[in-house]
């Protein structure tokens, strides 16, 4: 009898978070008998000090541009061709900026294994006047494979340093959730699984908008009391938007997971969306310029999502129900002063209910 083929993991994306995921998965697969030890990671090829980044990763076992100072397991193999990276992979981890997802999926379409499934680590969703489209929905629609989601209070550099934290996996199938958990769970990176796939994604994307607001407060130098108020109101607007945009599809309990309240807190104190919003206030430079100057090639999600959220709530005629999100949009896109973030914040959230 022929041996049963082993599962294989591919990671699409080699930025800060993708490289951190590669450290975890590369270590975990060596302990899982039903997984091949090799983990391919698709790397957007670029030159670093005259050398290809893929060559540096495969020889020095370190992503010196996006995760310097942290070694990758030697079984993590960098590949510059996305279609080649996913060939024969049964478990595909997608971790790229959300504005690039469709182009990547079009590139790998037709090259995935028939038994493949994916998990999205992308903290972004598409929101327009027509409604919400999540990354798992886009992946499933393009590749016709099952898709889970992972999000949480997960600043990549802290995880790479193996500091204790939690994350949330949203997966509709309990058996699949167990497999995904086995790939990510470690003594320092603790995974909890829920069935609310869309809710996990929604929280991961919307918290970046709240973090922009928190950054404005830091830029204004207004202190922790004011910042706490902005975080609380922003969190409640996240819940309200979930109710408005999806009805009962998103579970209220998801907001109490790591992907919800915990991620809001950590991002509002330590994330790059907060950092650039603070610099936006202090320097007056536009967000795209700050992104280019300060993020070493990484991309922001918060101000992009703020624009998408505004397109939806404005199209529905409910901007007055979301004063914080509306004010953040106007500051980012319309030149409103950062101090205007407080306008109209006397909103009653007491009757908001999800499931």
mmCIF file of C-alpha atoms in Angstrom:
data_model
loop_
_atom_site.group_PDB
_atom_site.id
_atom_site.type_symbol
_atom_site.label_atom_id
_atom_site.label_comp_id
_atom_site.label_asym_id
_atom_site.label_seq_id
_atom_site.Cartn_x
_atom_site.Cartn_y
_atom_site.Cartn_z
ATOM 1 C CA UNK A 1 0.000 0.000 0.000
ATOM 2 C CA UNK A 2 1.348 3.405 -0.969
ATOM 3 C CA UNK A 3 2.063 5.771 1.940
ATOM 4 C CA UNK A 4 -0.462 8.501 2.580
ATOM 5 C CA UNK A 5 0.926 11.823 1.297
ATOM 6 C CA UNK A 6 1.765 14.241 4.036
ATOM 7 C CA UNK A 7 0.164 17.642 4.411
ATOM 8 C CA UNK A 8 2.244 20.599 3.278
ATOM 9 C CA UNK A 9 2.164 24.214 4.427
ATOM 10 C CA UNK A 10 2.728 27.281 2.282
ATOM 11 C CA UNK A 11 2.827 30.844 3.610
ATOM 12 C CA UNK A 12 1.899 33.616 1.189
ATOM 13 C CA UNK A 13 3.554 36.764 2.472
ATOM 14 C CA UNK A 14 6.916 37.420 4.100
ATOM 15 C CA UNK A 15 6.501 40.739 5.850
ATOM 16 C CA UNK A 16 6.803 41.251 9.582
ATOM 17 C CA UNK A 17 3.761 39.110 10.449
ATOM 18 C CA UNK A 18 4.272 36.521 7.715
ATOM 19 C CA UNK A 19 7.860 35.912 8.805
ATOM 20 C CA UNK A 20 6.746 35.607 12.428
ATOM 21 C CA UNK A 21 4.120 33.047 11.405
ATOM 22 C CA UNK A 22 6.835 31.168 9.524
ATOM 23 C CA UNK A 23 8.905 30.909 12.716
ATOM 24 C CA UNK A 24 5.971 29.333 14.550
ATOM 25 C CA UNK A 25 4.768 27.006 11.808
ATOM 26 C CA UNK A 26 8.275 25.985 10.760
ATOM 27 C CA UNK A 27 8.912 24.790 14.293
ATOM 28 C CA UNK A 28 5.515 23.160 14.827
ATOM 29 C CA UNK A 29 5.422 21.047 11.645
ATOM 30 C CA UNK A 30 8.515 19.147 12.756
ATOM 31 C CA UNK A 31 6.436 17.826 15.663
ATOM 32 C CA UNK A 32 3.408 16.843 13.554
ATOM 33 C CA UNK A 33 3.732 13.395 11.965
ATOM 34 C CA UNK A 34 1.141 14.082 9.264
ATOM 35 C CA UNK A 35 2.915 17.210 7.968
ATOM 36 C CA UNK A 36 5.907 17.515 5.685
ATOM 37 C CA UNK A 37 8.797 19.285 7.396
ATOM 38 C CA UNK A 38 9.403 21.757 4.571
ATOM 39 C CA UNK A 39 7.427 25.018 4.730
ATOM 40 C CA UNK A 40 7.507 27.201 1.635
ATOM 41 C CA UNK A 41 7.111 30.950 2.056
ATOM 42 C CA UNK A 42 6.350 33.192 -0.906
ATOM 43 C CA UNK A 43 8.567 36.262 -0.866
ATOM 44 C CA UNK A 44 7.947 39.325 -2.994
ATOM 45 C CA UNK A 45 11.411 39.496 -4.488
ATOM 46 C CA UNK A 46 13.454 42.593 -3.789
ATOM 47 C CA UNK A 47 17.107 43.478 -3.476
ATOM 48 C CA UNK A 48 18.606 44.094 -0.041
ATOM 49 C CA UNK A 49 22.203 45.346 -0.014
ATOM 50 C CA UNK A 50 22.705 43.980 -3.505
ATOM 51 C CA UNK A 51 21.312 40.501 -2.758
ATOM 52 C CA UNK A 52 17.967 38.882 -3.453
ATOM 53 C CA UNK A 53 15.850 38.654 -0.330
ATOM 54 C CA UNK A 54 15.002 35.019 -1.128
ATOM 55 C CA UNK A 55 18.710 34.161 -1.241
ATOM 56 C CA UNK A 56 19.306 35.866 2.099
ATOM 57 C CA UNK A 57 16.435 33.980 3.750
ATOM 58 C CA UNK A 58 17.532 30.627 2.320
ATOM 59 C CA UNK A 59 21.192 31.018 3.273
ATOM 60 C CA UNK A 60 21.110 33.076 6.469
ATOM 61 C CA UNK A 61 17.646 31.923 7.619
ATOM 62 C CA UNK A 62 16.595 35.433 8.537
ATOM 63 C CA UNK A 63 14.328 38.011 6.932
ATOM 64 C CA UNK A 64 16.793 40.838 7.445
ATOM 65 C CA UNK A 65 14.413 43.468 6.048
ATOM 66 C CA UNK A 66 11.107 42.717 7.754
ATOM 67 C CA UNK A 67 12.053 40.651 10.834
ATOM 68 C CA UNK A 68 15.718 41.394 11.566
ATOM 69 C CA UNK A 69 17.373 39.728 14.526
ATOM 70 C CA UNK A 70 15.118 36.666 14.537
ATOM 71 C CA UNK A 71 16.192 33.442 12.874
ATOM 72 C CA UNK A 72 13.766 31.389 10.817
ATOM 73 C CA UNK A 73 13.788 27.599 11.073
ATOM 74 C CA UNK A 74 16.004 26.047 8.397
ATOM 75 C CA UNK A 75 13.021 24.099 7.020
ATOM 76 C CA UNK A 76 11.388 27.393 5.932
ATOM 77 C CA UNK A 77 12.212 27.827 2.243
ATOM 78 C CA UNK A 78 11.747 31.171 0.466
ATOM 79 C CA UNK A 79 10.223 31.042 -3.035
ATOM 80 C CA UNK A 80 9.830 34.053 -5.332
ATOM 81 C CA UNK A 81 7.090 32.507 -7.522
ATOM 82 C CA UNK A 82 3.705 32.425 -5.750
ATOM 83 C CA UNK A 83 2.283 29.734 -8.048
ATOM 84 C CA UNK A 84 5.291 27.529 -7.332
ATOM 85 C CA UNK A 85 5.013 28.193 -3.613
ATOM 86 C CA UNK A 86 1.433 26.855 -3.396
ATOM 87 C CA UNK A 87 2.058 23.777 -5.567
ATOM 88 C CA UNK A 88 1.004 20.640 -3.630
ATOM 89 C CA UNK A 89 0.279 22.695 -0.491
ATOM 90 C CA UNK A 90 -2.665 21.432 1.548
ATOM 91 C CA UNK A 91 -2.606 24.308 4.047
ATOM 92 C CA UNK A 92 -2.150 27.850 2.703
ATOM 93 C CA UNK A 93 -1.519 30.721 5.108
ATOM 94 C CA UNK A 94 -2.362 34.091 3.528
ATOM 95 C CA UNK A 95 -0.728 37.098 5.173
ATOM 96 C CA UNK A 96 -0.339 40.094 2.853
ATOM 97 C CA UNK A 97 -1.789 43.644 2.909
ATOM 98 C CA UNK A 98 -5.466 43.423 2.013
ATOM 99 C CA UNK A 99 -5.205 45.808 -0.943
ATOM 100 C CA UNK A 100 -3.046 43.252 -2.801
ATOM 101 C CA UNK A 101 -5.094 40.117 -2.152
ATOM 102 C CA UNK A 102 -7.016 39.829 -5.428
ATOM 103 C CA UNK A 103 -3.904 40.145 -7.604
ATOM 104 C CA UNK A 104 -2.153 37.429 -5.600
ATOM 105 C CA UNK A 105 -5.152 35.106 -5.768
ATOM 106 C CA UNK A 106 -5.409 35.582 -9.527
ATOM 107 C CA UNK A 107 -1.734 34.623 -9.771
ATOM 108 C CA UNK A 108 -2.153 31.324 -7.911
ATOM 109 C CA UNK A 109 -5.593 30.437 -9.286
ATOM 110 C CA UNK A 110 -5.407 27.028 -10.963
ATOM 111 C CA UNK A 111 -2.193 26.070 -9.165
ATOM 112 C CA UNK A 112 -3.594 25.013 -5.780
ATOM 113 C CA UNK A 113 -4.043 21.374 -4.763
ATOM 114 C CA UNK A 114 -7.587 19.954 -4.983
ATOM 115 C CA UNK A 115 -7.587 19.266 -1.219
ATOM 116 C CA UNK A 116 -6.153 22.640 -0.229
ATOM 117 C CA UNK A 117 -7.610 24.873 2.444
ATOM 118 C CA UNK A 118 -6.493 28.298 3.627
ATOM 119 C CA UNK A 119 -6.365 30.567 6.637
ATOM 120 C CA UNK A 120 -6.294 34.356 6.394
ATOM 121 C CA UNK A 121 -4.092 36.364 8.762
ATOM 122 C CA UNK A 122 -4.980 39.578 6.932
ATOM 123 C CA UNK A 123 -6.280 42.411 9.108
ATOM 124 C CA UNK A 124 -8.443 44.110 6.539
ATOM 125 C CA UNK A 125 -11.862 43.826 4.936
ATOM 126 C CA UNK A 126 -13.521 45.404 1.961
ATOM 127 C CA UNK A 127 -16.404 47.708 2.848
ATOM 128 C CA UNK A 128 -18.370 49.712 0.319
ATOM 129 C CA UNK A 129 -21.839 51.190 0.019
ATOM 130 C CA UNK A 130 -22.994 47.689 -0.998
ATOM 131 C CA UNK A 131 -21.800 46.044 2.222
ATOM 132 C CA UNK A 132 -18.851 44.075 3.547
ATOM 133 C CA UNK A 133 -16.551 41.597 1.824
ATOM 134 C CA UNK A 134 -14.090 39.742 4.026
ATOM 135 C CA UNK A 135 -10.747 38.284 2.997
ATOM 136 C CA UNK A 136 -11.997 34.734 3.604
ATOM 137 C CA UNK A 137 -14.911 35.394 1.258
ATOM 138 C CA UNK A 138 -12.587 36.747 -1.432
ATOM 139 C CA UNK A 139 -10.228 33.770 -1.061
ATOM 140 C CA UNK A 140 -13.085 31.264 -1.136
ATOM 141 C CA UNK A 141 -14.728 32.961 -4.118
ATOM 142 C CA UNK A 142 -11.493 32.920 -6.143
ATOM 143 C CA UNK A 143 -9.965 29.573 -5.145
ATOM 144 C CA UNK A 144 -13.113 27.591 -4.170
ATOM 145 C CA UNK A 145 -11.472 26.170 -1.032
ATOM 146 C CA UNK A 146 -12.438 26.266 2.669
ATOM 147 C CA UNK A 147 -11.024 29.287 4.490
ATOM 148 C CA UNK A 148 -10.520 30.076 8.184
ATOM 149 C CA UNK A 149 -9.275 33.289 9.810
ATOM 150 C CA UNK A 150 -6.766 34.166 12.527
ATOM 151 C CA UNK A 151 -6.534 37.458 14.381
ATOM 152 C CA UNK A 152 -5.657 38.673 17.841
ATOM 153 C CA UNK A 153 -3.596 40.968 20.024
ATOM 154 C CA UNK A 154 -0.549 40.004 18.033
ATOM 155 C CA UNK A 155 2.232 42.536 17.519
ATOM 156 C CA UNK A 156 4.653 40.523 15.417
ATOM 157 C CA UNK A 157 7.945 41.594 16.989
ATOM 158 C CA UNK A 158 6.739 40.659 20.463
ATOM 159 C CA UNK A 159 5.669 37.219 19.238
ATOM 160 C CA UNK A 160 9.030 36.747 17.526
ATOM 161 C CA UNK A 161 10.619 37.436 20.906
ATOM 162 C CA UNK A 162 8.354 34.682 22.299
ATOM 163 C CA UNK A 163 6.502 36.885 24.753
ATOM 164 C CA UNK A 164 3.257 35.308 25.927
ATOM 165 C CA UNK A 165 0.108 36.311 24.051
ATOM 166 C CA UNK A 166 -3.169 34.936 22.714
ATOM 167 C CA UNK A 167 -4.847 34.750 19.340
ATOM 168 C CA UNK A 168 -8.201 33.667 17.923
ATOM 169 C CA UNK A 169 -8.877 31.302 15.036
ATOM 170 C CA UNK A 170 -12.286 31.485 13.399
ATOM 171 C CA UNK A 171 -13.123 28.200 11.675
ATOM 172 C CA UNK A 172 -16.560 26.814 10.849
ATOM 173 C CA UNK A 173 -15.445 23.165 10.887
ATOM 174 C CA UNK A 174 -14.312 21.861 14.322
ATOM 175 C CA UNK A 175 -11.974 19.226 12.863
ATOM 176 C CA UNK A 176 -10.265 21.787 10.669
ATOM 177 C CA UNK A 177 -9.958 24.141 13.633
ATOM 178 C CA UNK A 178 -7.990 21.483 15.500
ATOM 179 C CA UNK A 179 -5.518 21.171 12.622
ATOM 180 C CA UNK A 180 -5.018 24.917 12.296
ATOM 181 C CA UNK A 181 -4.542 25.178 16.040
ATOM 182 C CA UNK A 182 -1.832 22.522 15.927
ATOM 183 C CA UNK A 183 0.075 24.584 13.351
ATOM 184 C CA UNK A 184 -0.013 27.816 15.370
ATOM 185 C CA UNK A 185 -0.313 26.975 19.057
ATOM 186 C CA UNK A 186 2.821 27.217 21.215
ATOM 187 C CA UNK A 187 3.472 27.745 24.943
ATOM 188 C CA UNK A 188 3.903 31.483 24.235
ATOM 189 C CA UNK A 189 1.318 31.868 21.421
ATOM 190 C CA UNK A 190 -1.928 30.468 22.759
ATOM 191 C CA UNK A 191 -4.744 29.796 20.301
ATOM 192 C CA UNK A 192 -8.465 29.771 21.036
ATOM 193 C CA UNK A 193 -10.860 28.607 18.319
ATOM 194 C CA UNK A 194 -14.356 29.930 17.628
ATOM 195 C CA UNK A 195 -16.811 29.248 14.824
ATOM 196 C CA UNK A 196 -17.339 32.926 13.963
ATOM 197 C CA UNK A 197 -15.012 33.286 10.956
ATOM 198 C CA UNK A 198 -16.374 36.633 9.797
ATOM 199 C CA UNK A 199 -16.442 38.099 13.291
ATOM 200 C CA UNK A 200 -12.756 37.329 13.822
ATOM 201 C CA UNK A 201 -11.900 39.105 10.558
ATOM 202 C CA UNK A 202 -14.200 42.028 11.262
ATOM 203 C CA UNK A 203 -12.579 42.752 14.626
ATOM 204 C CA UNK A 204 -9.092 42.444 13.168
ATOM 205 C CA UNK A 205 -9.825 45.061 10.528
ATOM 206 C CA UNK A 206 -11.913 47.584 12.446
ATOM 207 C CA UNK A 207 -9.561 47.840 15.417
ATOM 208 C CA UNK A 208 -7.054 49.545 13.103
ATOM 209 C CA UNK A 209 -9.466 52.447 12.642
ATOM 210 C CA UNK A 210 -9.780 52.813 16.418
ATOM 211 C CA UNK A 211 -5.974 52.745 16.659
ATOM 212 C CA UNK A 212 -5.776 55.703 14.286
ATOM 213 C CA UNK A 213 -8.021 57.619 16.670
ATOM 214 C CA UNK A 214 -5.829 56.622 19.611
ATOM 215 C CA UNK A 215 -2.785 57.850 17.706
ATOM 216 C CA UNK A 216 -4.420 61.225 17.175
ATOM 217 C CA UNK A 217 -4.857 61.499 20.957
ATOM 218 C CA UNK A 218 -1.193 60.669 21.522
ATOM 219 C CA UNK A 219 -0.194 63.230 18.924
ATOM 220 C CA UNK A 220 -2.263 65.844 20.712
ATOM 221 C CA UNK A 221 -0.659 64.875 24.029
ATOM 222 C CA UNK A 222 -3.984 64.512 25.799
ATOM 223 C CA UNK A 223 -3.113 61.598 28.092
ATOM 224 C CA UNK A 224 -4.479 58.233 29.128
ATOM 225 C CA UNK A 225 -7.959 59.265 30.313
ATOM 226 C CA UNK A 226 -8.793 60.763 26.927
ATOM 227 C CA UNK A 227 -7.243 57.838 25.094
ATOM 228 C CA UNK A 228 -9.273 55.359 27.153
ATOM 229 C CA UNK A 229 -12.465 57.223 26.247
ATOM 230 C CA UNK A 230 -11.605 57.115 22.554
ATOM 231 C CA UNK A 231 -10.842 53.386 22.775
ATOM 232 C CA UNK A 232 -14.143 52.669 24.547
ATOM 233 C CA UNK A 233 -16.234 54.646 22.067
ATOM 234 C CA UNK A 234 -14.356 53.206 19.107
ATOM 235 C CA UNK A 235 -14.899 49.664 20.406
ATOM 236 C CA UNK A 236 -18.631 50.307 20.764
ATOM 237 C CA UNK A 237 -18.781 51.694 17.229
ATOM 238 C CA UNK A 238 -17.111 48.491 16.029
ATOM 239 C CA UNK A 239 -19.917 46.475 17.653
ATOM 240 C CA UNK A 240 -22.563 48.814 16.261
ATOM 241 C CA UNK A 241 -21.121 48.528 12.745
ATOM 242 C CA UNK A 242 -21.070 44.735 13.075
ATOM 243 C CA UNK A 243 -24.749 44.800 13.946
ATOM 244 C CA UNK A 244 -25.581 47.209 11.133
ATOM 245 C CA UNK A 245 -23.579 45.530 8.410
ATOM 246 C CA UNK A 246 -24.131 41.862 9.151
ATOM 247 C CA UNK A 247 -27.101 41.482 11.468
ATOM 248 C CA UNK A 248 -26.825 38.225 13.389
ATOM 249 C CA UNK A 249 -23.907 36.781 11.428
ATOM 250 C CA UNK A 250 -21.302 38.179 13.838
ATOM 251 C CA UNK A 251 -21.481 36.902 17.408
ATOM 252 C CA UNK A 252 -21.189 39.379 20.267
ATOM 253 C CA UNK A 253 -18.986 36.945 22.209
ATOM 254 C CA UNK A 254 -16.303 37.264 19.517
ATOM 255 C CA UNK A 255 -15.658 40.838 20.677
ATOM 256 C CA UNK A 256 -14.480 39.430 24.018
ATOM 257 C CA UNK A 257 -11.870 37.187 22.375
ATOM 258 C CA UNK A 258 -8.247 38.132 21.706
ATOM 259 C CA UNK A 259 -9.305 39.217 18.216
ATOM 260 C CA UNK A 260 -11.689 41.724 19.786
ATOM 261 C CA UNK A 261 -11.105 43.798 22.895
ATOM 262 C CA UNK A 262 -7.543 42.552 23.457
ATOM 263 C CA UNK A 263 -6.471 43.471 19.927
ATOM 264 C CA UNK A 264 -8.091 46.892 20.231
ATOM 265 C CA UNK A 265 -6.095 47.584 23.395
ATOM 266 C CA UNK A 266 -2.713 46.412 22.136
ATOM 267 C CA UNK A 267 -3.073 48.128 18.763
ATOM 268 C CA UNK A 268 -4.061 51.416 20.391
ATOM 269 C CA UNK A 269 -0.902 51.337 22.494
ATOM 270 C CA UNK A 270 1.690 49.562 20.375
ATOM 271 C CA UNK A 271 0.703 49.170 16.724
ATOM 272 C CA UNK A 272 2.010 50.965 13.669
ATOM 273 C CA UNK A 273 -1.406 52.475 12.851
ATOM 274 C CA UNK A 274 -1.302 54.287 16.201
ATOM 275 C CA UNK A 275 2.308 55.312 15.654
ATOM 276 C CA UNK A 276 1.724 56.872 12.240
ATOM 277 C CA UNK A 277 -1.459 58.625 13.372
ATOM 278 C CA UNK A 278 0.570 60.233 16.147
ATOM 279 C CA UNK A 279 3.180 61.359 13.609
ATOM 280 C CA UNK A 280 0.389 62.600 11.332
ATOM 281 C CA UNK A 281 -0.683 65.024 14.060
ATOM 282 C CA UNK A 282 2.820 66.080 15.029
ATOM 283 C CA UNK A 283 4.260 66.554 11.531
ATOM 284 C CA UNK A 284 1.228 67.368 9.361
ATOM 285 C CA UNK A 285 2.522 64.972 6.702
ATOM 286 C CA UNK A 286 -0.056 62.858 4.792
ATOM 287 C CA UNK A 287 -0.438 59.200 5.718
ATOM 288 C CA UNK A 288 1.030 57.773 2.463
ATOM 289 C CA UNK A 289 4.191 59.839 2.946
ATOM 290 C CA UNK A 290 4.567 58.714 6.560
ATOM 291 C CA UNK A 291 3.988 55.121 5.479
ATOM 292 C CA UNK A 292 6.793 55.398 2.941
ATOM 293 C CA UNK A 293 9.212 57.153 5.303
ATOM 294 C CA UNK A 294 8.662 55.172 8.505
ATOM 295 C CA UNK A 295 7.492 51.641 7.725
ATOM 296 C CA UNK A 296 10.383 50.164 5.727
ATOM 297 C CA UNK A 297 8.112 48.900 2.954
ATOM 298 C CA UNK A 298 5.247 47.726 5.177
ATOM 299 C CA UNK A 299 1.691 48.926 4.580
ATOM 300 C CA UNK A 300 -0.893 50.594 6.781
ATOM 301 C CA UNK A 301 -4.444 49.300 7.023
ATOM 302 C CA UNK A 302 -6.155 51.742 9.403
ATOM 303 C CA UNK A 303 -6.604 54.829 7.275
ATOM 304 C CA UNK A 304 -7.577 52.739 4.231
ATOM 305 C CA UNK A 305 -10.218 50.911 6.259
ATOM 306 C CA UNK A 306 -11.428 54.242 7.644
ATOM 307 C CA UNK A 307 -12.139 55.331 4.068
ATOM 308 C CA UNK A 308 -13.979 52.105 3.285
ATOM 309 C CA UNK A 309 -16.056 52.306 6.465
ATOM 310 C CA UNK A 310 -17.040 55.882 5.672
ATOM 311 C CA UNK A 311 -18.130 54.924 2.154
ATOM 312 C CA UNK A 312 -20.502 52.376 3.685
ATOM 313 C CA UNK A 313 -21.993 54.443 6.512
ATOM 314 C CA UNK A 314 -22.275 57.528 4.311
ATOM 315 C CA UNK A 315 -24.017 55.486 1.624
ATOM 316 C CA UNK A 316 -26.453 54.220 4.249
ATOM 317 C CA UNK A 317 -27.021 57.718 5.623
ATOM 318 C CA UNK A 318 -25.961 56.762 9.150
ATOM 319 C CA UNK A 319 -22.779 58.776 9.722
ATOM 320 C CA UNK A 320 -24.403 60.385 12.781
ATOM 321 C CA UNK A 321 -24.570 56.919 14.380
ATOM 322 C CA UNK A 322 -20.788 56.565 14.021
ATOM 323 C CA UNK A 323 -19.316 59.914 15.055
ATOM 324 C CA UNK A 324 -15.885 58.541 15.974
ATOM 325 C CA UNK A 325 -15.391 56.709 12.665
ATOM 326 C CA UNK A 326 -16.757 59.730 10.785
ATOM 327 C CA UNK A 327 -14.402 62.127 12.546
ATOM 328 C CA UNK A 328 -11.395 59.890 11.936
ATOM 329 C CA UNK A 329 -12.266 59.800 8.234
ATOM 330 C CA UNK A 330 -12.576 63.580 8.026
ATOM 331 C CA UNK A 331 -9.247 64.081 9.770
ATOM 332 C CA UNK A 332 -7.478 61.587 7.483
ATOM 333 C CA UNK A 333 -9.081 62.582 4.185
ATOM 334 C CA UNK A 334 -10.721 65.999 4.410
ATOM 335 C CA UNK A 335 -8.201 68.035 6.375
ATOM 336 C CA UNK A 336 -10.308 68.348 9.515
ATOM 337 C CA UNK A 337 -8.198 69.280 12.572
ATOM 338 C CA UNK A 338 -7.287 66.353 14.880
ATOM 339 C CA UNK A 339 -9.095 68.110 17.738
ATOM 340 C CA UNK A 340 -12.370 67.523 15.883
ATOM 341 C CA UNK A 341 -12.263 63.841 16.851
ATOM 342 C CA UNK A 342 -14.450 64.725 19.868
ATOM 343 C CA UNK A 343 -17.321 66.228 17.898
ATOM 344 C CA UNK A 344 -20.677 64.524 18.402
ATOM 345 C CA UNK A 345 -19.485 61.732 20.697
ATOM 346 C CA UNK A 346 -22.576 61.821 22.949
ATOM 347 C CA UNK A 347 -24.083 58.707 21.357
ATOM 348 C CA UNK A 348 -26.208 56.196 23.300
ATOM 349 C CA UNK A 349 -24.942 52.637 22.772
ATOM 350 C CA UNK A 350 -27.063 51.047 25.521
ATOM 351 C CA UNK A 351 -29.565 49.414 23.147
ATOM 352 C CA UNK A 352 -27.008 47.893 20.779
ATOM 353 C CA UNK A 353 -27.222 44.119 20.733
ATOM 354 C CA UNK A 354 -25.772 41.383 18.554
ATOM 355 C CA UNK A 355 -26.399 37.729 19.328
#
